[in-house]
mmCIF file of C-alpha atoms in Angstrom:
data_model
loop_
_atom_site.group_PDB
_atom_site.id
_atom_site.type_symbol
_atom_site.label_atom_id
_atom_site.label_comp_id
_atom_site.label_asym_id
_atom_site.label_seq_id
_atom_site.Cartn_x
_atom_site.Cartn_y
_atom_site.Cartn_z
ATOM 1 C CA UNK W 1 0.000 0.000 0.000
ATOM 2 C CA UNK W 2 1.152 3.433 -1.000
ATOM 3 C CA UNK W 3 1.027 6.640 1.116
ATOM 4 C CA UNK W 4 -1.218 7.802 -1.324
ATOM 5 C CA UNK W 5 -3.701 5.035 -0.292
ATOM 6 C CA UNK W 6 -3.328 4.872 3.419
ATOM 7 C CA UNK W 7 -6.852 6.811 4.738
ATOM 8 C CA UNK W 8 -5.115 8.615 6.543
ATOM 9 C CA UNK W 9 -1.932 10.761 6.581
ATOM 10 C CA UNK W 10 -0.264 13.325 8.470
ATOM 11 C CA UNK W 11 -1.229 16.335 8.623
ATOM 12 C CA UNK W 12 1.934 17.851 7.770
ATOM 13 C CA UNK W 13 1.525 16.332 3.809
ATOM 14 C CA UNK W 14 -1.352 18.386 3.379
ATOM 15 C CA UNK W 15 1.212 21.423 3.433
ATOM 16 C CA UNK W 16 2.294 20.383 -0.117
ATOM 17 C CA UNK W 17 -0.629 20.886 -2.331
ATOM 18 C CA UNK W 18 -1.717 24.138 -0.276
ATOM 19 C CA UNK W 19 1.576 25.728 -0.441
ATOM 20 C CA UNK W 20 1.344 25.020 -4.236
ATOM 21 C CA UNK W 21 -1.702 26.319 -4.658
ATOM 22 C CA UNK W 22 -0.500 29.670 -2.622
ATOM 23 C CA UNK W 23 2.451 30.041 -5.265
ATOM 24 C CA UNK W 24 0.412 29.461 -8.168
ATOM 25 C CA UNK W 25 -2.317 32.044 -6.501
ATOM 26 C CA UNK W 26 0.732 34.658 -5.968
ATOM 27 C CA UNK W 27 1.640 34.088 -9.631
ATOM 28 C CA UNK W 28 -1.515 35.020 -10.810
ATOM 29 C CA UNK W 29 -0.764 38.533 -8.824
ATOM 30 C CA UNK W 30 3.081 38.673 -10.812
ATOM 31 C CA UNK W 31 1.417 37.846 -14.122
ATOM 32 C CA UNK W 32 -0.791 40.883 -13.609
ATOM 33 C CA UNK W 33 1.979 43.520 -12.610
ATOM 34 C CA UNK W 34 4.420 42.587 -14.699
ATOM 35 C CA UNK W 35 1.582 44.037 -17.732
ATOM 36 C CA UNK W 36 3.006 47.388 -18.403
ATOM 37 C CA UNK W 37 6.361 46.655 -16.948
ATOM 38 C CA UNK W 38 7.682 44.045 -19.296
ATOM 39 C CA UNK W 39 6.282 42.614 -22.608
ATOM 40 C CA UNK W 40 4.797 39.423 -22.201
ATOM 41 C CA UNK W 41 7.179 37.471 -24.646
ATOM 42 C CA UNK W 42 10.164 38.616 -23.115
ATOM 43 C CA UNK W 43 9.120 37.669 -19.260
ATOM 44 C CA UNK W 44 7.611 34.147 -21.596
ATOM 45 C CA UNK W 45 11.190 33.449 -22.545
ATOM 46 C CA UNK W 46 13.156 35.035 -19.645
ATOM 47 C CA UNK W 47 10.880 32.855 -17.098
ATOM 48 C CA UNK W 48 11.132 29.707 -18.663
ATOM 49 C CA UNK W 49 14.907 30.225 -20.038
ATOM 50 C CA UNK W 50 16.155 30.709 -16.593
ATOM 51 C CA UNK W 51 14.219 27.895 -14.741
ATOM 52 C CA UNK W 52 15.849 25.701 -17.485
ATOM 53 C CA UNK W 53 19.256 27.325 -16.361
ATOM 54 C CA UNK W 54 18.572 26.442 -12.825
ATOM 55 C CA UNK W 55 17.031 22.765 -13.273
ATOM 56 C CA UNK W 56 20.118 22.187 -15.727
ATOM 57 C CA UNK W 57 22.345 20.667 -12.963
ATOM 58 C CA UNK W 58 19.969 17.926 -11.282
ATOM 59 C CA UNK W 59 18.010 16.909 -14.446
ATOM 60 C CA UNK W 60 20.341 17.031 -17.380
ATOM 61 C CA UNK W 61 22.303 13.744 -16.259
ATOM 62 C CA UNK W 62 18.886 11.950 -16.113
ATOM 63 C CA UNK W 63 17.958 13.062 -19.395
ATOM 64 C CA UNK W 64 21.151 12.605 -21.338
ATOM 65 C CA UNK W 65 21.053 8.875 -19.429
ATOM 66 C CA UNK W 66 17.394 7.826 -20.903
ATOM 67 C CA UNK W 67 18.273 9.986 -24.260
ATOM 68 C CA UNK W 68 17.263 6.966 -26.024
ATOM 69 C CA UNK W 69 14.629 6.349 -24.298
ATOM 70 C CA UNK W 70 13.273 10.140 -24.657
ATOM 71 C CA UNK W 71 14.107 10.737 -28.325
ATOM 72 C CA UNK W 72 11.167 8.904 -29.847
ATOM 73 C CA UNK W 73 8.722 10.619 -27.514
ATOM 74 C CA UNK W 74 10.375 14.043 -28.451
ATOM 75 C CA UNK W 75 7.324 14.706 -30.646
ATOM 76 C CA UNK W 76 4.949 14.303 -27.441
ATOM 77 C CA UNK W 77 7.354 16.449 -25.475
ATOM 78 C CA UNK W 78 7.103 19.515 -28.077
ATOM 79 C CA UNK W 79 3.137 19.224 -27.715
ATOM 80 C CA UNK W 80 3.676 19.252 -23.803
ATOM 81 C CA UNK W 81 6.182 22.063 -24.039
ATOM 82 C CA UNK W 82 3.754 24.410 -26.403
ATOM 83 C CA UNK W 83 0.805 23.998 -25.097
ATOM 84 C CA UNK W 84 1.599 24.026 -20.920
ATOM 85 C CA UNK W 85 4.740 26.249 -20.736
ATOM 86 C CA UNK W 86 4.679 28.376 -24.212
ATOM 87 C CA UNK W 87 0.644 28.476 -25.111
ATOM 88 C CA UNK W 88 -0.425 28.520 -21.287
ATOM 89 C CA UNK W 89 1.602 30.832 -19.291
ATOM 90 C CA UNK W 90 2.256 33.446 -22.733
ATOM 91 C CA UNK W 91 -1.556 34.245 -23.345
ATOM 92 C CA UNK W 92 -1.836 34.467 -19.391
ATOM 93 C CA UNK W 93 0.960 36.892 -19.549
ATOM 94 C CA UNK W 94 -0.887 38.951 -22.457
ATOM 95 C CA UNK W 95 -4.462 38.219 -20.646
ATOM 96 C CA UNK W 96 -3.193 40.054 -17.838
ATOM 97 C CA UNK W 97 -3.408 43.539 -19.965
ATOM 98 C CA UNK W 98 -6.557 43.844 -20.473
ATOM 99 C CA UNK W 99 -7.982 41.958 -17.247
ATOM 100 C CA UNK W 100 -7.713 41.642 -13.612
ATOM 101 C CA UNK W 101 -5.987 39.030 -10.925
ATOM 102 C CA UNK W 102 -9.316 38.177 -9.567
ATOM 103 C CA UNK W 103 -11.308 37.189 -13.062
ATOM 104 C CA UNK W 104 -8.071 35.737 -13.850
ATOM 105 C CA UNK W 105 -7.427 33.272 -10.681
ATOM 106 C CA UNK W 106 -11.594 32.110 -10.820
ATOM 107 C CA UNK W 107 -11.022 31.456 -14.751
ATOM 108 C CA UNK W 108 -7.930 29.376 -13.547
ATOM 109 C CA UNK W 109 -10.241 27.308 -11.279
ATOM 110 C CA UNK W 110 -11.796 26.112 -14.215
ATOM 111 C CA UNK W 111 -9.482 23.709 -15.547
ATOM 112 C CA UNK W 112 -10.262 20.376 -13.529
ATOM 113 C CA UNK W 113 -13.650 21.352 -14.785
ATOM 114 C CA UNK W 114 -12.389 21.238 -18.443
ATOM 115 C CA UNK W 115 -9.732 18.751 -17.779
ATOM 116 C CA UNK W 116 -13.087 16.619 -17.616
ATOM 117 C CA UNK W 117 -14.448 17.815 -20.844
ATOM 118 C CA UNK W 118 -11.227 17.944 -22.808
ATOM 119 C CA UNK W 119 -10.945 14.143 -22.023
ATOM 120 C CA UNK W 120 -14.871 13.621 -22.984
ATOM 121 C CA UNK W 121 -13.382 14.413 -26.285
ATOM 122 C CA UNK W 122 -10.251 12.807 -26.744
ATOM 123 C CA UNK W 123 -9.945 10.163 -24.111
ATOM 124 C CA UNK W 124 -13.898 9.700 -24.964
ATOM 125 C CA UNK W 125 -14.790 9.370 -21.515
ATOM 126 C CA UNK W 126 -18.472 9.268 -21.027
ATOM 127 C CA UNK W 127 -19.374 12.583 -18.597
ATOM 128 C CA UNK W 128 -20.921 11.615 -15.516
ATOM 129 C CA UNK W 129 -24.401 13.020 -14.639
ATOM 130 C CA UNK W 130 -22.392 15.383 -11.794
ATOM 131 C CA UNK W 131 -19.889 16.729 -14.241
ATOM 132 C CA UNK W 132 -22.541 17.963 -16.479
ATOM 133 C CA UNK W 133 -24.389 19.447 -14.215
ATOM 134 C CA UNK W 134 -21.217 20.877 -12.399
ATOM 135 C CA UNK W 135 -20.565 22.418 -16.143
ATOM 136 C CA UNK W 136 -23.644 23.941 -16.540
ATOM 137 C CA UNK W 137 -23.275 25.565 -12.823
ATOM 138 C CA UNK W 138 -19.435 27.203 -13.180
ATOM 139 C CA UNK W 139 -20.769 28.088 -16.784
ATOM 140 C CA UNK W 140 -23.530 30.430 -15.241
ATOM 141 C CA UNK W 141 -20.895 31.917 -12.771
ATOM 142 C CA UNK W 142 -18.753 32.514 -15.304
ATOM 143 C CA UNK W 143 -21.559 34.182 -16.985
ATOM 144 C CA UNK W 144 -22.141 36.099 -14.077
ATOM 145 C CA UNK W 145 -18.142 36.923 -13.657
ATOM 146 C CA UNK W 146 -17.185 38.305 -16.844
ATOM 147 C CA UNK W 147 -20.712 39.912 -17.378
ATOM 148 C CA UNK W 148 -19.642 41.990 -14.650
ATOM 149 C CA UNK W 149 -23.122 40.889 -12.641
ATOM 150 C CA UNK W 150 -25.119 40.782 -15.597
ATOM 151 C CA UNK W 151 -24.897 37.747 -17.827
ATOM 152 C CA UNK W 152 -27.122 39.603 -20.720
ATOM 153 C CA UNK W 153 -24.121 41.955 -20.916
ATOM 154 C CA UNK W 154 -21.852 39.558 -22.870
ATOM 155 C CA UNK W 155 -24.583 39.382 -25.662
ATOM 156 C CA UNK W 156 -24.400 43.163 -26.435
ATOM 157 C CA UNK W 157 -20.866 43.983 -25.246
ATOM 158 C CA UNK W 158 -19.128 40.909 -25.723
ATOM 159 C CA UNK W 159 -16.510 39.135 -23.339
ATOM 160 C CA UNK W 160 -13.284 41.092 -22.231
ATOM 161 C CA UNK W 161 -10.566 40.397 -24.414
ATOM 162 C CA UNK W 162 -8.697 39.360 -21.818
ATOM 163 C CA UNK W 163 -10.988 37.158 -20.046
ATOM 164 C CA UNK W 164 -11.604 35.215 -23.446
ATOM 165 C CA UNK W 165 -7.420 34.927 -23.566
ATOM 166 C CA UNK W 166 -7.606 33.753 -19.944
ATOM 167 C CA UNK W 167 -10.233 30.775 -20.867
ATOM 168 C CA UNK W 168 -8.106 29.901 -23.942
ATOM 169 C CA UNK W 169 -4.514 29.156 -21.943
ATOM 170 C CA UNK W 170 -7.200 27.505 -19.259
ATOM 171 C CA UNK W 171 -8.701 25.266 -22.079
ATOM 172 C CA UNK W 172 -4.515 24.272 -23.395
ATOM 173 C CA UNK W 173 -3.715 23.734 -19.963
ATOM 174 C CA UNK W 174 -6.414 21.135 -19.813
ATOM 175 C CA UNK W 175 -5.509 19.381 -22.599
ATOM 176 C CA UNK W 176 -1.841 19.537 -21.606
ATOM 177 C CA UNK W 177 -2.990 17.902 -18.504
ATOM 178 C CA UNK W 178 -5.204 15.033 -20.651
ATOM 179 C CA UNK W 179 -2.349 14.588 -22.964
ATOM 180 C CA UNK W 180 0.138 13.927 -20.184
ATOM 181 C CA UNK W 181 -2.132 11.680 -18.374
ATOM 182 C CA UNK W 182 -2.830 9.756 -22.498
ATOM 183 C CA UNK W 183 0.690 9.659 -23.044
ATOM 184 C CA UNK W 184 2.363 8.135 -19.923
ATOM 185 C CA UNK W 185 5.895 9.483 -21.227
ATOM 186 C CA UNK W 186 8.139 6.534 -19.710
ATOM 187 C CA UNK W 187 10.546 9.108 -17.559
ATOM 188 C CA UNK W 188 11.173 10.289 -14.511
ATOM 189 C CA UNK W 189 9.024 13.882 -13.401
ATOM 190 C CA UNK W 190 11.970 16.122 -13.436
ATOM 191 C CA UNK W 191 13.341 15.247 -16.910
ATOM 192 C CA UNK W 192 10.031 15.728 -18.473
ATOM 193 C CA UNK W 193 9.733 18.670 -16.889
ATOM 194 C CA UNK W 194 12.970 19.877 -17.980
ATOM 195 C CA UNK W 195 12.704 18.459 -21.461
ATOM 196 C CA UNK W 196 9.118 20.200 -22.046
ATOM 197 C CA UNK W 197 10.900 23.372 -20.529
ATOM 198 C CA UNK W 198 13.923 23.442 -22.977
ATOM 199 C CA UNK W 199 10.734 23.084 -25.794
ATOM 200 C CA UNK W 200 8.958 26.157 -24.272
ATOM 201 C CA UNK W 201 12.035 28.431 -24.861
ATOM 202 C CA UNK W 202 12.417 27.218 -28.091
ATOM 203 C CA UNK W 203 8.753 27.638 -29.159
ATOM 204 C CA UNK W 204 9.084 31.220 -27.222
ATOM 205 C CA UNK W 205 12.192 32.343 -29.018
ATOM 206 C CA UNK W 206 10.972 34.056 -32.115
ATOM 207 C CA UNK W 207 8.279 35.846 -30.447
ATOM 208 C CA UNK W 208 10.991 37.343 -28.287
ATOM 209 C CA UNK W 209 13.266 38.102 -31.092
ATOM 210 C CA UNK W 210 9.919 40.355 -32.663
ATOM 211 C CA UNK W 211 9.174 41.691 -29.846
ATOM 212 C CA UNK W 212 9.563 45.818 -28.640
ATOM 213 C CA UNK W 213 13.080 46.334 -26.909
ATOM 214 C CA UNK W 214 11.767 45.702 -23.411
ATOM 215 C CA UNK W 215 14.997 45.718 -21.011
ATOM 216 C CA UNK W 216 15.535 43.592 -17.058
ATOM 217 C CA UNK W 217 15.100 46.597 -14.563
ATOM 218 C CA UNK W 218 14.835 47.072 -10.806
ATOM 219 C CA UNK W 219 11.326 46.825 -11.590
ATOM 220 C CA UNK W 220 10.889 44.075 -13.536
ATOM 221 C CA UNK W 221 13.425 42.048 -12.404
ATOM 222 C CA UNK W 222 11.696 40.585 -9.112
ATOM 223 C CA UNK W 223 8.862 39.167 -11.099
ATOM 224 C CA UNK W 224 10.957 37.202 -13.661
ATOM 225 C CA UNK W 225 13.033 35.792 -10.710
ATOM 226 C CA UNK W 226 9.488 34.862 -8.585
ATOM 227 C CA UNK W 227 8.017 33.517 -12.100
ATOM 228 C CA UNK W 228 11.074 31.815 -13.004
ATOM 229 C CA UNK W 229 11.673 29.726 -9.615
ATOM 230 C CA UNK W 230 8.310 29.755 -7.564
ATOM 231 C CA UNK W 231 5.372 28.654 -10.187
ATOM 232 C CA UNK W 232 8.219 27.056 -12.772
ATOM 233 C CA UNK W 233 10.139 24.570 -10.180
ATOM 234 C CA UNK W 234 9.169 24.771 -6.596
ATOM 235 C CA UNK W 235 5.260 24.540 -6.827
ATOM 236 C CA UNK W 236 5.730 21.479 -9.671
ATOM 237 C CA UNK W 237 7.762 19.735 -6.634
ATOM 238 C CA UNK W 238 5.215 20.462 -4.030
ATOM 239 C CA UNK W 239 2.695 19.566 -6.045
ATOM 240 C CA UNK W 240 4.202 15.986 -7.003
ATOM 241 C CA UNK W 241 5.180 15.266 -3.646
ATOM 242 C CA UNK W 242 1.381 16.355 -2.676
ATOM 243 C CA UNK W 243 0.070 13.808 -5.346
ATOM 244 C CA UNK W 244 2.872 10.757 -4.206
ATOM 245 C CA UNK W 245 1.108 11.423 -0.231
ATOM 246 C CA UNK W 246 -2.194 12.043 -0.714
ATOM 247 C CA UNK W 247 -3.247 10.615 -4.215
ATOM 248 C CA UNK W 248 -4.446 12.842 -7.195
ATOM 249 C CA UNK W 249 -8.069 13.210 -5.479
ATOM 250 C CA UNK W 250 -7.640 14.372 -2.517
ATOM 251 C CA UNK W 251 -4.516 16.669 -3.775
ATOM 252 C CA UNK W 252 -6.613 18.230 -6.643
ATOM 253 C CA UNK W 253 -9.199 19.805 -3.866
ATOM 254 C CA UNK W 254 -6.606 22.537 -3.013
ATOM 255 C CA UNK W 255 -6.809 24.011 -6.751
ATOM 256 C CA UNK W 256 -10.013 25.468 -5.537
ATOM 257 C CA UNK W 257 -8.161 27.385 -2.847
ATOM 258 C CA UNK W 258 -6.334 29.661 -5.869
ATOM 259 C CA UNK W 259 -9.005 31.900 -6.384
ATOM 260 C CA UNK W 260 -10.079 32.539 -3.199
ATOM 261 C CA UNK W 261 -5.821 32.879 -2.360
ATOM 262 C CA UNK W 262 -5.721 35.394 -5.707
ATOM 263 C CA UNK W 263 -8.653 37.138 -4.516
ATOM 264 C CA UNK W 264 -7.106 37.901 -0.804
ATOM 265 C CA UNK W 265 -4.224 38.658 -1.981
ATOM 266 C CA UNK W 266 -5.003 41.145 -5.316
ATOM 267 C CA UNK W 267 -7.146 43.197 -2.639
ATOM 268 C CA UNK W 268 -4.133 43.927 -0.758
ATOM 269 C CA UNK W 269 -1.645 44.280 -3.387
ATOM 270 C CA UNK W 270 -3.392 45.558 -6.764
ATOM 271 C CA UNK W 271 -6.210 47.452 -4.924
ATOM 272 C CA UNK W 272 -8.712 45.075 -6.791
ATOM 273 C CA UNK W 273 -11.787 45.054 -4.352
ATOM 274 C CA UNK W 274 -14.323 42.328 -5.079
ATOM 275 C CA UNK W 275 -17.214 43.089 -6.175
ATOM 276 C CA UNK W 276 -20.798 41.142 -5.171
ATOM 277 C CA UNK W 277 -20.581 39.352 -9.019
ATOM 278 C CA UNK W 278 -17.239 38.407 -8.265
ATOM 279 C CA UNK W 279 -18.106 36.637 -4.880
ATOM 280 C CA UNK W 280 -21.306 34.869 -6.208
ATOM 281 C CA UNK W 281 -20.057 33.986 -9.779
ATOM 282 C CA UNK W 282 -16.713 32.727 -8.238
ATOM 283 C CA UNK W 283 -18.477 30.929 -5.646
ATOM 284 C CA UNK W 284 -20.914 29.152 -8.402
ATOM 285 C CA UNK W 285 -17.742 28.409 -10.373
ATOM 286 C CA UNK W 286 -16.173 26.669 -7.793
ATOM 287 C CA UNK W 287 -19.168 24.755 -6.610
ATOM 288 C CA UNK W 288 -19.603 23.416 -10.208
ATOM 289 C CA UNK W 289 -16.258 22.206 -10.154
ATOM 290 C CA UNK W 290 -16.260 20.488 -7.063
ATOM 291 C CA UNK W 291 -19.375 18.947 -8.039
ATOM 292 C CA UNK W 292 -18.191 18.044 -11.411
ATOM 293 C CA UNK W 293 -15.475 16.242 -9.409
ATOM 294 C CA UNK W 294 -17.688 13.864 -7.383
ATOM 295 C CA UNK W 295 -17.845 10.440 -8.478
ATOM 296 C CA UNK W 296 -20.673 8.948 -9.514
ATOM 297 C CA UNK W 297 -21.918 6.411 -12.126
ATOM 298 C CA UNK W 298 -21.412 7.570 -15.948
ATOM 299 C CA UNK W 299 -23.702 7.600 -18.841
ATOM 300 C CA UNK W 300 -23.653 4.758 -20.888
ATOM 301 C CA UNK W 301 -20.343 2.994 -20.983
ATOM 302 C CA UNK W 302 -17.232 5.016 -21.497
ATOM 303 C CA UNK W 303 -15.462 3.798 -24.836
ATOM 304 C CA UNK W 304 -11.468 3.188 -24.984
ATOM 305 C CA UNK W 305 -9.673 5.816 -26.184
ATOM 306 C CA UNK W 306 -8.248 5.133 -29.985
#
């Protein structure tokens, strides 16, 4: 029996997934001030180049060691690497413009929700009866959200720009997420990690060739080094030592903590005060998604995935 499966485990385990989630929440708050202070494909590349500096030392060996093991899977890897560190994190970064923290950290929320749908379609999982009806409830908040109160809104105005960016590098990070789960890449965490990284920066590189001068300064600095070694290395290890404890389940529960973390902490730090829509179309978000996430019988018999 694994820790994972033991019913019950120390306390101090449960510090893994929630510090996670409080790194990821306090990202959400650097993606949104670095907008203005450094162009979002420079602090794309300069993030993701310099965590692939500092992992260089403990996962090269283990990559160069399975090389042949990783080089027919290198195709998978570039798919990782562009859609969870390039696609994801570099429409977050130009989300953050034209958006705020808060609507950003509740759109976050949703991707267990379309983890679930993203593998309705290519793992061709049947939905259970919870998950659609967990759908249709975080879809109404959502509604509610980025209608600022008034879901009619979005039919005459349309969605913020930025909101709509926000939902598209939630949607890639949910089929990163399904892909990685389909795939089972045969190595070890850290060099996948490390070999989807080096794919980022290359995927990133001509976008930060094109882009504006936009020069490291006492301002912007900070953020790259917080981006670069918080959300990039230390919350991934958290995380998987969260998931090895406590099993995927129970560690998964704490991504519904980010919002309400992003909230706090954007109220102190960006002045963003919540608003009434954002506490009742956050809290039907979340409530969808942690009733999509209850288990229950599915519709029909799930087919095997192709």
């Amino acid at each position: 029996m694994t820790r994972a499966d033991t019913p019950h485990s120390p306390a101090r385990y449960l510090l893994f997934p929630l510090l996670a989630a409080l790194i990821w929440s306090v990202n959400m708050i650097v993606t949104k001030m670095a907008a203005g202070v450094i162009s979002p494909a420079v602090i794309g590349f300069y993030r993701w180049a310099l965590a692939g500096a500092l992992l260089t030392p403990f996962a090269l060996p283990g990559v160069w060691a399975q090389r042949r093991l990783i080089v027919p899977y290198l195709p998978k890897f570039a798919v990782l690497g562009g859609l969870g560190m390039a696609l994801y994190q570099g429409l977050a970064y130009v989300a953050a413009s034209t958006t705020t923290a808060t609507n950003m950290g509740i759109i976050t929320a949703m991707i267990p929700l379309l983890t679930i749908a993203v593998g309705t379609v290519v793992l061709r999982q049947r939905p259970t009866l919870m998950a659609m009806l967990g759908g249709l409830l975080s879809l109404a908040g959502l509604a509610l959200l980025i209608g600022e109160g008034d879901p009619s809104r979005l039919l005459s105005v349309g969605a913020n720009p930025g909101d709509l960016l926000m939902g598209l590098a939630a949607l890639a990070y949910a089929l990163y997420g399904v892909l990685l789960r389909r795939w089972g890449l045969p190595v070890g965490p850290w060099q996948s990690l490390y070999v989807q990284v080096g794919f980022g920066v290359l995927f990133q590189l001509p976008a930060f060739l094109m882009a504006a001068p936009s020069p490291l300064n006492a301002e912007n600095v900070p953020l790259v080094l917080y981006a670069a070694v918080f959300p990039s290395l230390f919350a991934p290890f958290l995380w998987m030592q969260g998931v090895k404890h406590l099993g995927p389940n129970r560690a998964s529960i704490f991504l519904n903590l980010m919002p309400v973390g992003t909230v706090a902490i954007a109220s102190v730090f960006l002045d963003e005060k919540p608003h009434v829509f954002h506490i009742v179309g956050g809290a039907l978000a979340l409530a969808g998604v942690m009733l999509a996430q209850m288990r229950t019988p599915r519709f029909g018999r799930a087919k095997t995935a192709g």
